[in-house]
Coordinates of C-alpha atoms in Angstrom, one line a residue:
M899 CA 85.9 126.5 113.0
T900 CA 84.5 126.6 116.4
T901 CA 84.3 124.4 119.2
D902 CA 80.8 123.1 120.8
R903 CA 82.4 122.0 124.2
P904 CA 82.8 124.8 127.0
T905 CA 86.0 126.0 128.3
S906 CA 86.8 125.4 132.1
A907 CA 86.6 129.1 132.8
Q908 CA 82.9 128.9 131.1
S909 CA 81.3 126.2 133.2
P910 CA 82.3 123.5 135.3
I911 CA 84.4 120.4 133.5
S912 CA 82.0 117.4 132.5
V913 CA 82.5 114.1 130.8
P914 CA 81.3 115.0 126.9
P915 CA 78.9 113.1 125.3
F916 CA 80.3 110.7 122.7
A917 CA 79.2 110.7 119.3
V918 CA 79.7 107.9 116.4
I919 CA 79.9 109.8 112.7
P920 CA 80.0 107.5 109.9
G921 CA 81.6 107.5 106.8
A922 CA 78.6 108.5 104.8
Q923 CA 77.6 111.6 107.1
V924 CA 81.5 112.5 106.9
Q925 CA 81.3 112.5 102.9
H926 CA 77.7 114.8 102.6
T927 CA 79.3 117.0 105.3
L928 CA 82.4 117.5 103.0
Q929 CA 81.3 117.4 99.7
G930 CA 81.2 121.1 97.7
Q931 CA 83.4 122.2 100.5
E932 CA 86.9 122.2 98.5
Q933 CA 87.7 125.9 98.7
Q934 CA 86.8 125.9 102.6
I935 CA 88.8 122.7 103.6
M936 CA 91.8 123.8 101.5
E937 CA 91.6 127.2 103.4
L938 CA 91.2 125.0 106.9
I939 CA 94.3 123.5 106.0
E940 CA 96.3 126.6 105.0
A941 CA 95.2 127.9 108.0
T942 CA 96.1 124.6 110.1
Y943 CA 99.4 124.7 108.6
H944 CA 100.2 128.2 109.7
L945 CA 98.7 126.8 113.5
H946 CA 101.5 124.3 113.3
A947 CA 104.3 126.6 112.1
V948 CA 103.7 129.3 115.0
G949 CA 104.1 126.4 117.3
E950 CA 100.0 126.1 118.1
S951 CA 100.0 122.3 117.7
V952 CA 102.2 119.4 118.9
N953 CA 102.4 116.9 116.0
P954 CA 104.9 114.1 117.7
P955 CA 106.2 111.4 115.1
S956 CA 103.8 109.2 113.5
Y957 CA 104.2 105.3 114.7
F958 CA 104.4 102.8 112.6
L959 CA 103.0 99.3 113.1
R960 CA 104.7 96.8 110.8
F961 CA 104.0 93.1 110.7
P962 CA 107.2 90.4 109.4
D963 CA 104.4 88.1 108.2
R964 CA 102.8 91.0 106.0
P965 CA 105.5 93.2 104.8
T966 CA 103.5 95.2 102.4
A967 CA 101.2 96.1 105.0
R968 CA 101.3 98.6 108.3
I969 CA 99.2 100.6 110.2
I970 CA 100.1 104.4 111.7
A971 CA 99.4 106.2 114.5
L972 CA 99.2 109.7 114.1
P973 CA 98.7 111.5 117.6
A974 CA 98.3 115.1 117.4
S975 CA 97.0 118.6 119.5
I976 CA 96.0 121.5 117.7
G977 CA 95.3 125.1 119.2
G978 CA 93.6 128.2 118.0
Q979 CA 90.0 128.1 118.1
A980 CA 89.8 124.3 117.3
R981 CA 90.9 123.3 120.5
V982 CA 91.3 119.6 120.1
D983 CA 93.2 116.5 120.7
G984 CA 93.3 113.2 119.0
L985 CA 94.7 110.5 117.1
K986 CA 94.3 109.3 113.8
W987 CA 94.8 105.1 113.1
I988 CA 95.2 104.4 109.5
S989 CA 96.0 101.1 108.0
S990 CA 97.5 100.4 104.4
F991 CA 97.1 96.9 103.3
P992 CA 97.7 97.1 99.4
D993 CA 96.7 93.5 99.1
N994 CA 93.1 94.6 99.7
V995 CA 92.9 96.0 96.2
Q996 CA 93.4 92.3 94.3
A997 CA 89.8 91.5 96.3
G998 CA 88.2 94.7 95.5
I999 CA 88.1 96.3 98.7
P1000 CA 90.2 99.8 99.2
R1001 CA 93.5 99.3 100.7
A1002 CA 93.2 102.0 103.2
S1003 CA 91.1 102.4 106.0
A1004 CA 90.8 104.6 109.0
V1005 CA 89.2 106.0 112.3
L1006 CA 90.0 109.4 114.2
I1007 CA 89.1 110.0 117.8
L1008 CA 88.5 113.1 118.8
N1009 CA 89.7 114.2 122.5
D1010 CA 88.1 116.9 124.7
H1011 CA 90.8 119.9 125.5
D1012 CA 89.5 120.2 129.2
T1013 CA 89.1 116.6 130.4
G1014 CA 91.1 114.6 127.8
Y1015 CA 87.7 112.0 127.2
P1016 CA 87.4 110.7 123.7
F1017 CA 84.0 112.9 122.2
A1018 CA 84.0 111.6 118.5
C1019 CA 84.9 108.3 116.6
L1020 CA 84.9 109.2 113.2
E1021 CA 85.5 107.5 109.6
S1022 CA 88.7 108.9 108.7
S1023 CA 89.5 107.2 105.2
I1024 CA 87.4 110.2 104.0
I1025 CA 88.6 112.6 105.9
S1026 CA 92.7 111.5 105.5
A1027 CA 91.7 111.3 101.7
T1028 CA 90.0 114.9 102.0
R1029 CA 93.1 116.5 103.7
T1030 CA 95.6 114.9 101.4
A1031 CA 93.9 116.3 98.4
A1032 CA 93.5 119.9 99.8
M1033 CA 97.1 120.1 100.7
A1034 CA 98.1 119.3 97.6
A1035 CA 95.8 121.5 95.7
S1036 CA 97.2 124.2 98.1
A1037 CA 100.8 123.3 97.5
A1038 CA 100.2 123.6 93.5
N1039 CA 98.6 127.0 94.1
S1040 CA 101.6 128.3 96.6
L1041 CA 104.5 126.7 94.4
S1042 CA 103.0 127.7 91.1
R1043 CA 102.6 131.6 91.7
G1044 CA 106.3 132.3 90.6
R1045 CA 106.4 130.2 87.7
R1046 CA 106.1 131.7 84.6
T1047 CA 103.4 130.1 83.3
R1048 CA 100.7 128.3 85.1
P1049 CA 100.7 124.7 84.3
A1050 CA 98.4 123.4 82.0
R1051 CA 99.4 119.7 81.5
V1052 CA 98.9 117.5 84.5
G1053 CA 99.7 113.8 85.0
F1054 CA 98.8 111.7 87.8
F1055 CA 100.9 108.5 88.5
G1056 CA 99.3 106.2 90.8
T1057 CA 95.2 106.4 89.6
G1058 CA 93.5 105.2 92.8
L1059 CA 91.4 107.0 95.4
I1060 CA 94.0 109.7 96.6
A1061 CA 94.4 110.8 92.8
R1062 CA 90.5 111.1 92.1
Y1063 CA 90.1 113.1 95.4
I1064 CA 93.6 115.1 94.1
H1065 CA 91.7 115.8 90.7
T1066 CA 88.7 117.1 92.4
F1067 CA 90.0 119.5 94.4
L1068 CA 91.9 121.0 91.7
T1069 CA 89.5 121.4 89.6
A1070 CA 87.2 123.0 92.3
T1071 CA 89.7 125.4 93.4
G1072 CA 90.6 127.0 89.9
W1073 CA 92.4 124.7 88.1
S1074 CA 91.7 123.7 84.5
F1075 CA 94.0 122.1 82.3
D1076 CA 94.7 121.3 78.7
D1077 CA 95.6 117.8 78.8
I1078 CA 95.5 115.0 81.5
G1079 CA 97.8 112.5 81.5
V1080 CA 97.5 109.0 83.1
Y1081 CA 99.9 106.2 84.0
D1082 CA 99.3 103.2 86.4
V1083 CA 101.4 99.8 87.0
S1084 CA 97.9 98.3 86.8
A1085 CA 95.8 98.7 83.2
D1086 CA 92.7 98.5 85.0
S1087 CA 93.6 101.3 87.6
A1088 CA 94.7 103.5 84.6
A1089 CA 91.3 102.5 82.6
G1090 CA 89.3 103.1 85.6
F1091 CA 90.9 106.5 86.6
H1092 CA 90.0 107.5 82.5
S1093 CA 86.9 106.7 82.6
Y1094 CA 86.1 108.6 86.1
L1095 CA 87.9 111.7 84.1
Q1096 CA 85.8 111.6 81.2
D1097 CA 82.6 111.7 83.5
T1098 CA 83.7 114.9 85.1
P1099 CA 82.8 118.1 83.2
A1100 CA 86.7 119.3 82.2
A1101 CA 87.3 119.7 78.8
A1102 CA 90.7 117.9 78.5
R1103 CA 92.7 116.1 76.3
I1104 CA 93.2 112.7 78.2
T1105 CA 95.8 110.0 77.7
V1106 CA 96.9 106.9 79.3
H1107 CA 100.4 106.3 78.7
D1108 CA 102.2 103.5 78.3
S1109 CA 105.4 104.3 80.2
P1110 CA 106.6 106.5 83.2
E1111 CA 108.9 108.6 80.9
E1112 CA 105.9 109.4 78.4
L1113 CA 103.7 110.7 81.4
I1114 CA 106.5 112.5 83.4
R1115 CA 108.0 114.4 79.9
S1116 CA 104.3 115.6 78.9
S1117 CA 103.4 117.3 82.2
D1118 CA 104.2 120.3 83.5
L1119 CA 102.3 119.3 87.1
L1120 CA 102.7 115.8 88.5
V1121 CA 101.0 114.1 91.0
F1122 CA 102.5 111.2 92.4
A1123 CA 99.7 109.2 94.6
T1124 CA 101.2 105.4 94.7
V1125 CA 101.7 102.6 97.2
A1126 CA 105.5 102.5 96.7
G1127 CA 107.3 101.0 99.4
R1128 CA 110.8 102.4 97.4
P1129 CA 112.0 104.6 94.5
H1130 CA 111.1 103.3 91.1
V1131 CA 111.6 106.7 89.3
T1132 CA 115.2 107.2 88.6
D1133 CA 116.1 109.1 85.8
P1134 CA 116.8 113.1 86.4
A1135 CA 117.0 113.7 82.9
W1136 CA 112.9 112.7 82.4
F1137 CA 112.6 115.9 84.5
D1138 CA 114.6 118.3 82.1
H1139 CA 111.3 120.5 81.3
N1140 CA 111.4 121.6 85.1
P1141 CA 107.7 120.6 86.1
L1142 CA 106.2 121.1 89.5
V1143 CA 106.2 117.7 91.1
L1144 CA 103.4 117.1 93.9
H1145 CA 105.2 113.8 95.7
V1146 CA 102.3 112.9 97.2
S1147 CA 103.0 109.3 98.2
L1148 CA 106.8 110.0 99.4
R1149 CA 108.8 107.0 98.2
D1150 CA 108.3 107.4 94.2
L1151 CA 111.9 109.4 93.7
A1152 CA 115.0 108.2 93.6
P1153 CA 117.2 110.7 95.6
E1154 CA 119.1 111.9 92.5
I1155 CA 116.0 113.2 91.3
L1156 CA 115.6 115.5 94.2
L1157 CA 119.1 116.8 94.8
A1158 CA 118.5 118.1 90.8
S1159 CA 115.4 119.7 91.8
A1160 CA 114.1 122.4 94.5
N1161 CA 112.6 120.6 97.4
I1162 CA 109.7 121.8 99.9
V1163 CA 108.1 119.8 102.5
D1164 CA 105.5 120.5 105.3
D1165 CA 107.7 119.4 107.9
I1166 CA 111.2 118.8 107.9
E1167 CA 111.5 116.4 110.8
H1168 CA 108.5 114.7 109.9
C1169 CA 109.4 113.9 106.3
L1170 CA 113.1 113.1 106.7
K1171 CA 112.4 110.0 108.0
A1172 CA 110.8 106.2 107.6
D1173 CA 113.1 106.0 104.3
T1174 CA 110.7 108.4 102.5
S1175 CA 112.9 110.1 99.2
P1176 CA 114.1 113.1 101.1
H1177 CA 115.2 111.0 104.2
L1178 CA 117.1 108.8 101.3
A1179 CA 118.5 111.8 99.8
E1180 CA 119.6 113.0 103.4
Q1181 CA 121.2 109.6 104.0
L1182 CA 123.2 109.8 100.7
T1183 CA 124.4 113.3 100.9
G1184 CA 125.1 113.5 105.0
N1185 CA 123.2 116.4 105.1
R1186 CA 119.7 118.6 104.6
D1187 CA 121.4 121.6 102.3
F1188 CA 118.8 120.3 99.1
L1189 CA 115.7 121.2 100.8
T1190 CA 114.7 124.5 99.6
G1191 CA 112.3 125.1 102.6
T1192 CA 108.7 124.3 103.9
L1193 CA 105.6 125.1 102.4
H1194 CA 105.3 128.0 105.1
D1195 CA 108.4 129.1 104.2
V1196 CA 107.4 129.6 100.7
T1197 CA 103.9 131.4 101.5
T1198 CA 106.1 133.9 103.9
G1199 CA 108.6 134.8 101.1
R1200 CA 111.1 133.3 103.5
A1201 CA 111.7 130.7 100.8
V1202 CA 112.1 131.6 97.0
L1203 CA 111.7 128.9 94.1
P1204 CA 113.9 128.7 91.1
Q1205 CA 112.8 129.1 87.5
D1206 CA 115.3 126.4 85.9
R1207 CA 115.2 123.5 88.5
P1208 CA 112.2 121.0 89.3
V1209 CA 110.2 122.0 91.8
V1210 CA 109.4 119.1 94.3
F1211 CA 106.7 119.2 97.0
S1212 CA 107.1 116.3 99.5
P1213 CA 104.5 116.2 102.3
F1214 CA 104.5 114.1 104.8
G1215 CA 100.4 114.9 106.0
L1216 CA 100.4 115.8 109.3
G1217 CA 98.3 114.6 112.3
V1218 CA 97.0 118.3 113.2
L1219 CA 95.5 118.5 109.4
D1220 CA 92.9 114.9 110.1
L1221 CA 92.2 116.8 113.7
A1222 CA 91.5 120.0 111.7
V1223 CA 89.2 118.3 109.1
G1224 CA 87.6 115.9 111.5
K1225 CA 87.1 118.5 114.1
H1226 CA 84.9 120.6 111.5
V1227 CA 83.0 117.5 110.5
Y1228 CA 81.8 117.1 113.7
D1229 CA 81.0 120.8 114.8
E1230 CA 78.8 120.9 111.3
A1231 CA 77.4 117.7 112.7
A1232 CA 76.7 119.2 115.8
R1233 CA 75.4 122.5 114.3
T1234 CA 72.7 120.8 112.3
G1235 CA 72.0 118.1 115.4
Q1236 CA 72.9 115.0 113.3
L1237 CA 75.1 113.7 116.2
N1238 CA 74.6 110.3 116.7
V1239 CA 75.5 110.2 120.7
I1240 CA 76.1 106.7 121.9
D1241 CA 74.6 107.2 125.3
G1242 CA 76.1 106.0 128.7
F1243 CA 79.4 104.9 126.7
F1244 CA 81.2 106.1 129.8
H1245 CA 79.9 104.0 132.5
E1246 CA 82.0 104.2 135.7
L1247 CA 82.0 107.9 136.0
S1248 CA 81.7 108.0 140.1
R1249 CA 85.0 107.5 141.7
Y1250 CA 84.2 105.5 144.6
G1251 CA 80.8 103.7 143.0

């Protein structure tokens, strides 16, 4: 990943041009790059772990008259070759689904390292889904390496856009499955995801399950991708077969399930807040002893995963990941001469007129 902006050591500081990158261009740029993006996410997690990032807490805007809705601000800064600051502004309005439009919408603002000026605005629901799926696929690879057998039965609990992106990233980065299980509280959503899976080239048995218990007990790799605001899966016995769980939506599992599992997070301080399942487990126990470590701890060998318990990965999803993917999209657009620059976006550039 390279930057096309000169540093202050190379040339005088100047105001960068401002570009807008719409969703179609974002999607076209990222399509077919699953392996590359997964490696980018892994490199960004490493930068974060060694202190080459600034990733303050996310800020939640909630509404008394719309209790299920929220808009989240994720400010961040990333070093390394990217050298970019920025903000992801993402809304989640679950009632949108009933109106036939996506639940989430987002923009990503990239700020110039030297001047602080914004230099790009990107449609970011695709970037957000991409970094989430890449993060999940990377975790599946890392957390399955020490297991006796690689999971061959995957179950998707929640069947929206994120589930589709995770399935795409898993299959594009080397995973194949004998069985794919599907469960959603919406029969229409489950049927739609089933139809999507039938149109993919992978040869796997696809089963739409009637209950959460059926799905969980029949899956070695579980993907939770729901819009749940509080735990709704409460029985630890359903996990007695010790599956690998990608708890992407963060609030599905009761604390008792986490306390019976080995727990991996991407960032401890970010994950243990806002009433996520790990946060509820901390409130219940009064400590963080239930945490095995971070994903970086696993990849560097500092955390060892047990064979006799479920392994649950609960990622908050950091703003630096969105910055890394967004900067990659910007760099590709600049390299290919496809930047849509808004001339004169910044107008008052003379201090005294």
